[in-house]
Coordinates of C-alpha atoms in Angstrom, one line a residue:
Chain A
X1 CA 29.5 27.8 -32.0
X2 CA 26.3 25.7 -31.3
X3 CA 27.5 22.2 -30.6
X4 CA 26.0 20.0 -32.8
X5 CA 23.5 16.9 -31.5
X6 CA 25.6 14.5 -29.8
X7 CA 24.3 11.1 -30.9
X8 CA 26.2 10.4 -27.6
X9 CA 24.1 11.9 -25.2
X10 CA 20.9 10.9 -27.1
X11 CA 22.1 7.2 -27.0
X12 CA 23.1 7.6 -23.2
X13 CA 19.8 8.7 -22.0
X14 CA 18.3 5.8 -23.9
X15 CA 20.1 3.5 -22.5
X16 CA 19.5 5.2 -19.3
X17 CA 15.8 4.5 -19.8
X18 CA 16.0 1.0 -21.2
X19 CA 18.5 0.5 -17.5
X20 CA 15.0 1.9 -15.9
X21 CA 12.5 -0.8 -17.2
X22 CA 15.3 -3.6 -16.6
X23 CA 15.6 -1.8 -12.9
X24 CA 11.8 -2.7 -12.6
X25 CA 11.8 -5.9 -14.3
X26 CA 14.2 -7.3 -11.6
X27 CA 12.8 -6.1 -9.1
X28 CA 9.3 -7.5 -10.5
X29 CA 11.1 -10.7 -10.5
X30 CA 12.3 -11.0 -6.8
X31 CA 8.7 -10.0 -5.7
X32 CA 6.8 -12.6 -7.6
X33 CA 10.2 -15.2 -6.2
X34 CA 9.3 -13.5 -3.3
X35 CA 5.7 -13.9 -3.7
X36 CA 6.0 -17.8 -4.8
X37 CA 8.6 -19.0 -1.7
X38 CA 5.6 -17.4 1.0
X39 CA 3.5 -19.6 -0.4
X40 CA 5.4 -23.0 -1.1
X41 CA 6.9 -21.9 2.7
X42 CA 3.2 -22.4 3.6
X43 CA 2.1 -25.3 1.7
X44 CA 5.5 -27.3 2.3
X45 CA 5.4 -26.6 6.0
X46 CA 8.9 -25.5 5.5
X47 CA 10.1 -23.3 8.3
X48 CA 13.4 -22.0 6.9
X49 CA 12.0 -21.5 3.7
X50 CA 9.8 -19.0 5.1
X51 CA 12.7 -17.5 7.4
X52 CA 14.7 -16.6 3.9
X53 CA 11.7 -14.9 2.3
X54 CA 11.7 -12.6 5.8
X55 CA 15.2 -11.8 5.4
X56 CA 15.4 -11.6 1.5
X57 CA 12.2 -8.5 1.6
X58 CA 15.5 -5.7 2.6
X59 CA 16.4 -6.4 -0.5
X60 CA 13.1 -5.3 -2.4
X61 CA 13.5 -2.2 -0.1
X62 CA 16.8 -1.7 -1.3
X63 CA 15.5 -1.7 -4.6
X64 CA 13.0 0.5 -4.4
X65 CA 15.4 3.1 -3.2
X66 CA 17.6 2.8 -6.4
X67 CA 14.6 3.3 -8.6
X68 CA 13.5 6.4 -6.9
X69 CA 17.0 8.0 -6.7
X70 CA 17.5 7.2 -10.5
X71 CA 14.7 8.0 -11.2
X72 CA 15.5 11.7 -9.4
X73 CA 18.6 12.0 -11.2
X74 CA 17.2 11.5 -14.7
X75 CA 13.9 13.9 -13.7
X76 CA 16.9 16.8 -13.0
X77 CA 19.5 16.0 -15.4
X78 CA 17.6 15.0 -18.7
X79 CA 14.3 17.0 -17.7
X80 CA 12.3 14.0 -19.7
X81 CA 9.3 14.9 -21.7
X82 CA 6.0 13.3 -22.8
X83 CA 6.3 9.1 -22.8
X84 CA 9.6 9.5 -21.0
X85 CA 8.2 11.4 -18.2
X86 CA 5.5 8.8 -17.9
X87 CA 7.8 6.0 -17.9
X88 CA 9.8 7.7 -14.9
X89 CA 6.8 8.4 -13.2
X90 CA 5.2 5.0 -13.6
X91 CA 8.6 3.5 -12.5
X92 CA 8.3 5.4 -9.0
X93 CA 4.8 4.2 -8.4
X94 CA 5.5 0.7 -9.9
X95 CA 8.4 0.2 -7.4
X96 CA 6.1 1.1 -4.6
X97 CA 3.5 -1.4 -5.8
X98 CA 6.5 -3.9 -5.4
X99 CA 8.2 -3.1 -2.2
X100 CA 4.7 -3.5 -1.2
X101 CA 4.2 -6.5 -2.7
X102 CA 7.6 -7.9 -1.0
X103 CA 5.6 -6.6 2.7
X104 CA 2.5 -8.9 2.2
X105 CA 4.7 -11.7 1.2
X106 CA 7.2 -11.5 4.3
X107 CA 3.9 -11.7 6.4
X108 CA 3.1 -14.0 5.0
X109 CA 6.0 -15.7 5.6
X110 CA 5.9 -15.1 9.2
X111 CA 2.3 -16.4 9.5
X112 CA 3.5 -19.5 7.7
X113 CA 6.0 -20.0 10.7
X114 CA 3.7 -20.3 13.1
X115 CA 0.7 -22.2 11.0
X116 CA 3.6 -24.8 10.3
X117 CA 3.6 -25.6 14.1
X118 CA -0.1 -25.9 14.3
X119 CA -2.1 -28.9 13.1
X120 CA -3.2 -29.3 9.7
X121 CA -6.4 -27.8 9.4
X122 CA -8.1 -27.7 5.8
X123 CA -6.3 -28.2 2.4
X124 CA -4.1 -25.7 1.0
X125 CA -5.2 -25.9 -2.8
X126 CA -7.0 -22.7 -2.8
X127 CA -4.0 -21.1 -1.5
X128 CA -1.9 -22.8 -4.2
X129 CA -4.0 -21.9 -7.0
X130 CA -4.6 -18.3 -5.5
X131 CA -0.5 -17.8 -5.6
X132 CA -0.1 -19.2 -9.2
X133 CA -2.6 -16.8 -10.4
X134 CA -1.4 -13.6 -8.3
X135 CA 2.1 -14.6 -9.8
X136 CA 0.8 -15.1 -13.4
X137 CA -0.5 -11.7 -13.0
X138 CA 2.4 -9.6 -12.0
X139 CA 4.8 -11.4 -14.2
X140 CA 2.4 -10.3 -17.2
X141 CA 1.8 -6.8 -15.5
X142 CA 5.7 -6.4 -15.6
X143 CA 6.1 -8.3 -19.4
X144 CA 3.6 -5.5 -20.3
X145 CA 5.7 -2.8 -19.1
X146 CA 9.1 -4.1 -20.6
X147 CA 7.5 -5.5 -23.9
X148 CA 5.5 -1.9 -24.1
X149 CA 2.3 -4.2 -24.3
X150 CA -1.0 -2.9 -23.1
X151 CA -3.3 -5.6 -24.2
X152 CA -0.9 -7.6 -21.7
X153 CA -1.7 -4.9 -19.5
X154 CA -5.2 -4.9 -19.8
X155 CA -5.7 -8.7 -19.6
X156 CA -4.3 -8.4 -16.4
X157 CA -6.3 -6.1 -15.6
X158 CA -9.5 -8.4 -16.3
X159 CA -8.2 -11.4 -14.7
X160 CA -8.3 -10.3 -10.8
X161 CA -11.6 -11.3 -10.4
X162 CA -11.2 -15.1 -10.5
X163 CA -8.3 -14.5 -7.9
X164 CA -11.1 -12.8 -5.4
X165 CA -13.3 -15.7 -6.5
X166 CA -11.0 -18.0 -4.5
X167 CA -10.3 -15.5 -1.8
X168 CA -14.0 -15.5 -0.6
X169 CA -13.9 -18.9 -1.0
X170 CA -11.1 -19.6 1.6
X171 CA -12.6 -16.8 4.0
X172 CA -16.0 -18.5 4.0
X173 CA -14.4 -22.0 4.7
X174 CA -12.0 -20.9 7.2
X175 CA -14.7 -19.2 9.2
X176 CA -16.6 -22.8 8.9
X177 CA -13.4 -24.4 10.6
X178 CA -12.8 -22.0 13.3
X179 CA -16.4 -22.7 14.5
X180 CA -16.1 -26.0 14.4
X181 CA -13.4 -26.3 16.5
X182 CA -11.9 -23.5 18.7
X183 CA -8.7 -25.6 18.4
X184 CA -8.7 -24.6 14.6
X185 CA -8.3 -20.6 15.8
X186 CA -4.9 -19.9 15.9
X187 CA -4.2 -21.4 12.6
X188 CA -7.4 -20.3 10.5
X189 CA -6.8 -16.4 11.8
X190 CA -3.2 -16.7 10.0
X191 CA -4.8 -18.2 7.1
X192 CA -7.1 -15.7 7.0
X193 CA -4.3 -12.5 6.7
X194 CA -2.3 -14.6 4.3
X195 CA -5.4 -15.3 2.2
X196 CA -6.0 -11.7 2.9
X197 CA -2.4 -10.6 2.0
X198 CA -2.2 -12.8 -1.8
X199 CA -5.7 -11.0 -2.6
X200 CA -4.3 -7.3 -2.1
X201 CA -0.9 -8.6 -3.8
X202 CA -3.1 -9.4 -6.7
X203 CA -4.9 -5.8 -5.8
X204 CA -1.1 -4.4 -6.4
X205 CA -0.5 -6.7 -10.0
X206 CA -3.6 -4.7 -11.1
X207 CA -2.1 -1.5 -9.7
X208 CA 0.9 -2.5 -11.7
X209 CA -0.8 -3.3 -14.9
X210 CA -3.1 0.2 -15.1
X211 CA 0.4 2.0 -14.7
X212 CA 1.7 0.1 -17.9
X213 CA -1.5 0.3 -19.9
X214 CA -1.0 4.4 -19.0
X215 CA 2.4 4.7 -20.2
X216 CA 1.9 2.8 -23.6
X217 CA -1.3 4.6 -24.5
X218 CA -1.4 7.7 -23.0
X219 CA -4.1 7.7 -21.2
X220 CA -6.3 6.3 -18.1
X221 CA -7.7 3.0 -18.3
X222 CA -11.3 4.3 -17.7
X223 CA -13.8 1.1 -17.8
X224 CA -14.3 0.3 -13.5
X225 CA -12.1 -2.1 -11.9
X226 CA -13.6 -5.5 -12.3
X227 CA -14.1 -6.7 -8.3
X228 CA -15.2 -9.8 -6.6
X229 CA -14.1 -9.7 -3.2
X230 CA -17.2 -9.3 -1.2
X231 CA -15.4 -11.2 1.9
X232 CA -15.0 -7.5 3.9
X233 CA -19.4 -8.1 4.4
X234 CA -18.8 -12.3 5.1
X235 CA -20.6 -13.2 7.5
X236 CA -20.0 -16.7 9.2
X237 CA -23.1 -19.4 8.5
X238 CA -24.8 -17.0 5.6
X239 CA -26.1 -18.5 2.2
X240 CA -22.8 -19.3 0.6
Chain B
X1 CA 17.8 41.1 -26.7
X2 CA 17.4 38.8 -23.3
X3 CA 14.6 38.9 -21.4
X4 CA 14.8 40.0 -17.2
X5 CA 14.1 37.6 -15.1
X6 CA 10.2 37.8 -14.7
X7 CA 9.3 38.3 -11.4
X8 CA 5.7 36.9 -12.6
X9 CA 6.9 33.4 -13.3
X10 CA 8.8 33.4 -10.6
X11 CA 6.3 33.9 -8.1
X12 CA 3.3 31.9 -10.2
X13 CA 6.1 28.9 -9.7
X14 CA 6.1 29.7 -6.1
X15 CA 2.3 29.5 -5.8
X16 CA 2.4 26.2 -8.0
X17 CA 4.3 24.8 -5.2
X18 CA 2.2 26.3 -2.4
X19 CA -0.8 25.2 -4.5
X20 CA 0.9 21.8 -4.2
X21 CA 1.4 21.5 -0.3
X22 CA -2.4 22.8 0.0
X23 CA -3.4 19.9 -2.1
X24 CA -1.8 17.1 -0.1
X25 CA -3.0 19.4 2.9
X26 CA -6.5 18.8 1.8
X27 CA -6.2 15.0 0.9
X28 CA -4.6 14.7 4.4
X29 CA -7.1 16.0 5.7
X30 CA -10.0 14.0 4.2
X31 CA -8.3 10.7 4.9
X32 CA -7.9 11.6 8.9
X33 CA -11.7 12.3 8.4
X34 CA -12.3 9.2 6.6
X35 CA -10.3 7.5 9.3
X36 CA -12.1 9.2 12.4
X37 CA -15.7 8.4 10.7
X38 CA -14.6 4.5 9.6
X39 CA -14.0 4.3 13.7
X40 CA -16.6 6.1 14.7
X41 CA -19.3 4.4 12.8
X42 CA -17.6 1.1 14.4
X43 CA -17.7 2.0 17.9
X44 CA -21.8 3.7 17.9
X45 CA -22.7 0.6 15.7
X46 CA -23.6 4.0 12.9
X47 CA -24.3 2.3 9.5
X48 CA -25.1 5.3 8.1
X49 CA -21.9 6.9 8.8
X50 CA -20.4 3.4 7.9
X51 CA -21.8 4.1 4.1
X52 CA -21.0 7.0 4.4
X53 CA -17.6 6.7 4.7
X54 CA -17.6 3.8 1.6
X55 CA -18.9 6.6 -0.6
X56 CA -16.3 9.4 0.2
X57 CA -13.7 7.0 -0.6
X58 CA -13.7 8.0 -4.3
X59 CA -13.0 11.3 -3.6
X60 CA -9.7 10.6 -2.3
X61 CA -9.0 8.3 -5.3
X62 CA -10.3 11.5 -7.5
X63 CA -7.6 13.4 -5.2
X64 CA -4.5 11.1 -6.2
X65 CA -5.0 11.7 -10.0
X66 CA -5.3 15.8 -9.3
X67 CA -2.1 15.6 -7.2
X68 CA 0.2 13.4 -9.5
X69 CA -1.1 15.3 -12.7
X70 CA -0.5 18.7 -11.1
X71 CA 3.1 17.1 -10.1
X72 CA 3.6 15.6 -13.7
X73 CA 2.9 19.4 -15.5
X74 CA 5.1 20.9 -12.9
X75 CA 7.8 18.4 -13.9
X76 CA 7.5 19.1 -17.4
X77 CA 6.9 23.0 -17.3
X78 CA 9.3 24.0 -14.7
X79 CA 11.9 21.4 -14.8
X80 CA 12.6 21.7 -10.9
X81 CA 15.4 20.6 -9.2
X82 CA 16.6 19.6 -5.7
X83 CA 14.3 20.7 -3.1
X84 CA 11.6 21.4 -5.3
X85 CA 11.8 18.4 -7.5
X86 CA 12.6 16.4 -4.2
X87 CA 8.9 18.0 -2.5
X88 CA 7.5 16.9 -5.8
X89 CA 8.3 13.6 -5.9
X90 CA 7.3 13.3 -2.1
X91 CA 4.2 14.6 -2.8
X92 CA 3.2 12.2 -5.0
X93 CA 4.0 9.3 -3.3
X94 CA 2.5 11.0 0.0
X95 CA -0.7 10.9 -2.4
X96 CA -0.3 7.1 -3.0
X97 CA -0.1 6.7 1.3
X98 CA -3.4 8.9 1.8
X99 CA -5.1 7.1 -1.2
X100 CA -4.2 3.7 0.8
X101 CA -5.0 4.9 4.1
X102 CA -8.3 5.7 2.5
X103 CA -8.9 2.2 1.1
X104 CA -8.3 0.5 4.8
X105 CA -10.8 3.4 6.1
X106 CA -13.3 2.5 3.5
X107 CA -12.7 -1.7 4.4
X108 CA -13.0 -0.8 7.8
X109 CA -16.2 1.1 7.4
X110 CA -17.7 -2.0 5.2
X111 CA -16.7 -4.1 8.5
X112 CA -18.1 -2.1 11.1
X113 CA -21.7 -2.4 8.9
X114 CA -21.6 -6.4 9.4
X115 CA -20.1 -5.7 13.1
X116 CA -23.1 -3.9 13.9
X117 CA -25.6 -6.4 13.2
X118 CA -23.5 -9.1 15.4
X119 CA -23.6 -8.5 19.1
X120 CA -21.2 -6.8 21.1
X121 CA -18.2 -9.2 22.0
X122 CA -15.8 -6.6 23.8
X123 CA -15.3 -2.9 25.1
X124 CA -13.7 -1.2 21.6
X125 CA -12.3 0.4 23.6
X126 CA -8.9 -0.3 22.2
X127 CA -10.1 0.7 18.9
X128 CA -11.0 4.0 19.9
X129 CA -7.7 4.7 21.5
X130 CA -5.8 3.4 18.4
X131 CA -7.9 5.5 15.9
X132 CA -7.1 8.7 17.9
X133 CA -3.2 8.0 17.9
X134 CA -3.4 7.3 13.9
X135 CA -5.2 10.4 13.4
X136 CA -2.9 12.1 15.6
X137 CA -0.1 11.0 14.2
X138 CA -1.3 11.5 10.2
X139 CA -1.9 15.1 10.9
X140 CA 1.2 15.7 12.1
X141 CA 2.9 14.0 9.2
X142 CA 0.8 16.1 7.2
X143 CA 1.5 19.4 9.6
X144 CA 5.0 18.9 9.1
X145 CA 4.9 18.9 5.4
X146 CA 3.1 22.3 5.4
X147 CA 5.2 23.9 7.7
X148 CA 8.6 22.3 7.0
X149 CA 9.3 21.1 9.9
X150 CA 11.5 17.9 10.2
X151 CA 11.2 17.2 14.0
X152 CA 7.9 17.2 14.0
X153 CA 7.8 14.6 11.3
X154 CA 10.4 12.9 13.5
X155 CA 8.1 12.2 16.5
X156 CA 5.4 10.9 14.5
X157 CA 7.8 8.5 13.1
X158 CA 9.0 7.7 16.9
X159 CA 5.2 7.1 17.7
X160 CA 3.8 4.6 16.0
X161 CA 5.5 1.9 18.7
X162 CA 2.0 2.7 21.0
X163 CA -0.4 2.4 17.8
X164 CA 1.4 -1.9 17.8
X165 CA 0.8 -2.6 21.0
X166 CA -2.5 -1.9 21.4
X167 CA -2.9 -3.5 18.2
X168 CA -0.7 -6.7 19.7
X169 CA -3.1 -6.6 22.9
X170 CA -6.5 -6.6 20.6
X171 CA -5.5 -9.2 18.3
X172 CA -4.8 -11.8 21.5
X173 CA -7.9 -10.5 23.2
X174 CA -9.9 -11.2 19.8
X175 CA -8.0 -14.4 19.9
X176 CA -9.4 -15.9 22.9
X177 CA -12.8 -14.0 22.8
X178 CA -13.4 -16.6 19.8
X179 CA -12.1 -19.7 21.8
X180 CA -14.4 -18.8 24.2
X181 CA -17.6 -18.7 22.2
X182 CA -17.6 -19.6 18.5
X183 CA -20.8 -17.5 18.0
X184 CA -18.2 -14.5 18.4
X185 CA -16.0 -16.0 15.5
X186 CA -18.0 -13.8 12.7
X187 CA -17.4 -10.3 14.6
X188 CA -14.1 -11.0 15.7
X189 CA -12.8 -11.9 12.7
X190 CA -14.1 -8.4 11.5
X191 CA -12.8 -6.7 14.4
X192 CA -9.1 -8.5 13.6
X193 CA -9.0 -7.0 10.2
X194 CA -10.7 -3.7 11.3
X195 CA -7.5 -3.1 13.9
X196 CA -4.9 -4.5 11.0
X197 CA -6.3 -2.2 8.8
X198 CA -5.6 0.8 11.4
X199 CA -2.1 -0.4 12.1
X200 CA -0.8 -0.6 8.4
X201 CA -2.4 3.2 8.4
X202 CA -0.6 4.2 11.2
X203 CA 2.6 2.7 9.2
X204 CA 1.3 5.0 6.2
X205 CA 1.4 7.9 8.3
X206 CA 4.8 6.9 9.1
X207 CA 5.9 6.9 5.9
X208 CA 4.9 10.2 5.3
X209 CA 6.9 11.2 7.8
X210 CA 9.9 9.7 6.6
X211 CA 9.0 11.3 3.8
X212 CA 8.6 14.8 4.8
X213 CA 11.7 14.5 6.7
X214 CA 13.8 13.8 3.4
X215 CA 11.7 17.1 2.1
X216 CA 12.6 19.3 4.9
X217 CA 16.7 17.9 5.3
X218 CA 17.2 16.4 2.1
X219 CA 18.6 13.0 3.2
X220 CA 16.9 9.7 4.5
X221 CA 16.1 8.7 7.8
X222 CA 18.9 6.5 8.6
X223 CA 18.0 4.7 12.2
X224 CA 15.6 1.7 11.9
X225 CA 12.0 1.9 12.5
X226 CA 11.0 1.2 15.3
X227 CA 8.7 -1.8 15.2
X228 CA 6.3 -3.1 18.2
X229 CA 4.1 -5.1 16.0
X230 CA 4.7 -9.2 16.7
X231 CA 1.0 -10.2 16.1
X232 CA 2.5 -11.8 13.0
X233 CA 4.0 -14.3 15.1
X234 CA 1.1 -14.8 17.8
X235 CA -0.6 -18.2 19.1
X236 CA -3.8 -18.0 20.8
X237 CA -3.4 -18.8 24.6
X238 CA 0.7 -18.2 24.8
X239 CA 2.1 -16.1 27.4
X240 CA 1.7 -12.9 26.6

């Protein structure tokens, strides 16, 4: 006797898929926490902040595990078809994106360390505003995926230039200090991989938000990236 | 009346999966190319290579989307399950790795073009050492998918320790090669990112190798990696 549909099963694997975009949005949440102590670690000097956002990144690794092996177990046991196999799919790469994500912060944490025992060199608004934006970014990136929005997506998408705007910006004026003073070397070079570290984060939101605009619509986002970081030809003294 | 087990689709499965291996083979083996030119054109000062190399990058990009479309048909057409779906879903995140690993090449090879018009600070010395281990080591991840073999993987994950200490010894050298003379501040801050760029791909390469690992044994790597890399952490001028 053929068993008839079991509204069970159908509203179990639903549920297992609505589990997966919640899966991601916490996770998306810890990194940008993640992403936001680094940075006030930095700009508040403050040492134990910094030391927490170390220890807290096993837990984005942790994470990422659990997506994947859900993600395994729903590939064998409800072979997903179509938008479903998407979503899994963009899940796994999404959660890679992220534990990356957590990496560059935690370095950035570890750089703040030893900046907050070196003199003040330079103002730390770019840095600031350089965060909030990387932030904004992945917060929408992940709002996209869980509100199944790709003109979220997409806007996301458009908005990484101003980020590499402000990332040139600091390269160009860290350079400045570090020949102005050799005593300015230690510090700027940190400055310099954390600056380096929020632009690929925002590299990663973007990552993030091409992934969503592909499971909502279907397809490739097929217009070329928008970039502005032109930092990796910088060159010390040259025509700003 | 049921159909006998086709001996075609059997074997055309098979083949998919060889087909799969090759295909990560033959990314593998543009990114250790891409890596051994992006050094190569730093070390002989070759901007042509150097462009070269910033061109090729799309290729590898091109690469990713063949590998995880191939994977995402093979998902939904053969509905694999344990080792196949688990080489599956390590072969698209293996893709993600080289794609990376090709993006540092390609930043490095942008940096050894403004490196070349600066003059020569140090011996690179170091750099060409600590390209040759990375390439080393991301063929035999990439070996040890093809041929299934775990402890081969194994070693290359015991063997990044070497890549972070030479990488520990440039970054101080750099260090004080720009107290020493702030006209070296431009190249050396190239150089700095140029040898970060080859560590975090020698820490792609190792997670390939975890990754093939879980492949070949179907479980994790459980001991923690070992990690040499404290530049993080470093002050210009402290002991070292």
């Amino acid at each position: 006797m053929p068993q008839e549909a079991s509204p069970h099963i159908v509203r179990s694997y639903e549920g297992e898929l609505r589990r997966l975009r919640e899966m991601i949005a916490r996770m998306g949440g810890l990194a940008e926490r993640q992403v936001a102590d680094s940075a006030q670690a930095l700009i508040r000097r403050d040492t134990d902040l910094a030391a927490e956002v170390v220890r807290r990144d096993a837990e984005l690794d942790q994470m990422e595990r659990e997506v994947e092996q859900f993600c395994v177990r729903l590939l064998a046991l409800r072979q997903p078809m179509a938008a479903d196999l998407r979503l899994i799919i963009a899940a796994m790469k999404i959660s890679s994106d992220l534990e990356r994500i957590g990496d560059y912060a935690r370095n950035g944490a570890k750089r703040a360390i030893v900046v907050a025992q070196q003199s003040l060199i330079s103002s730390l608004n770019g840095f600031e505003r350089m965060s909030e934006l990387v932030q904004e970014n992945l917060r929408s990136a992940i709002d996209a995926l869980v509100e199944e929005d790709a003109e979220k997506a997409d806007e996301v998408w458009r908005s990484d230039e101003p980020i590499d705007g402000i990332y040139n910006g600091i390269f160009r004026e860290l350079l400045t200090f570090m020949m102005e003073d050799p005593r300015n070397i230690t510090a700027a070079t940190h400055l310099l991989f954390i600056a380096k570290n929020m632009e690929r984060i925002g590299d990663h939101a973007t990552n993030i938000a091409e992934r969503v605009h592909f499971v909502v619509r279907g397809e490739q986002v097929t217009a070329d990236r928008p970039k502005g970081d032109d930092s990796a030809s910088a060159v010390a003294g040259a025509p700003r």
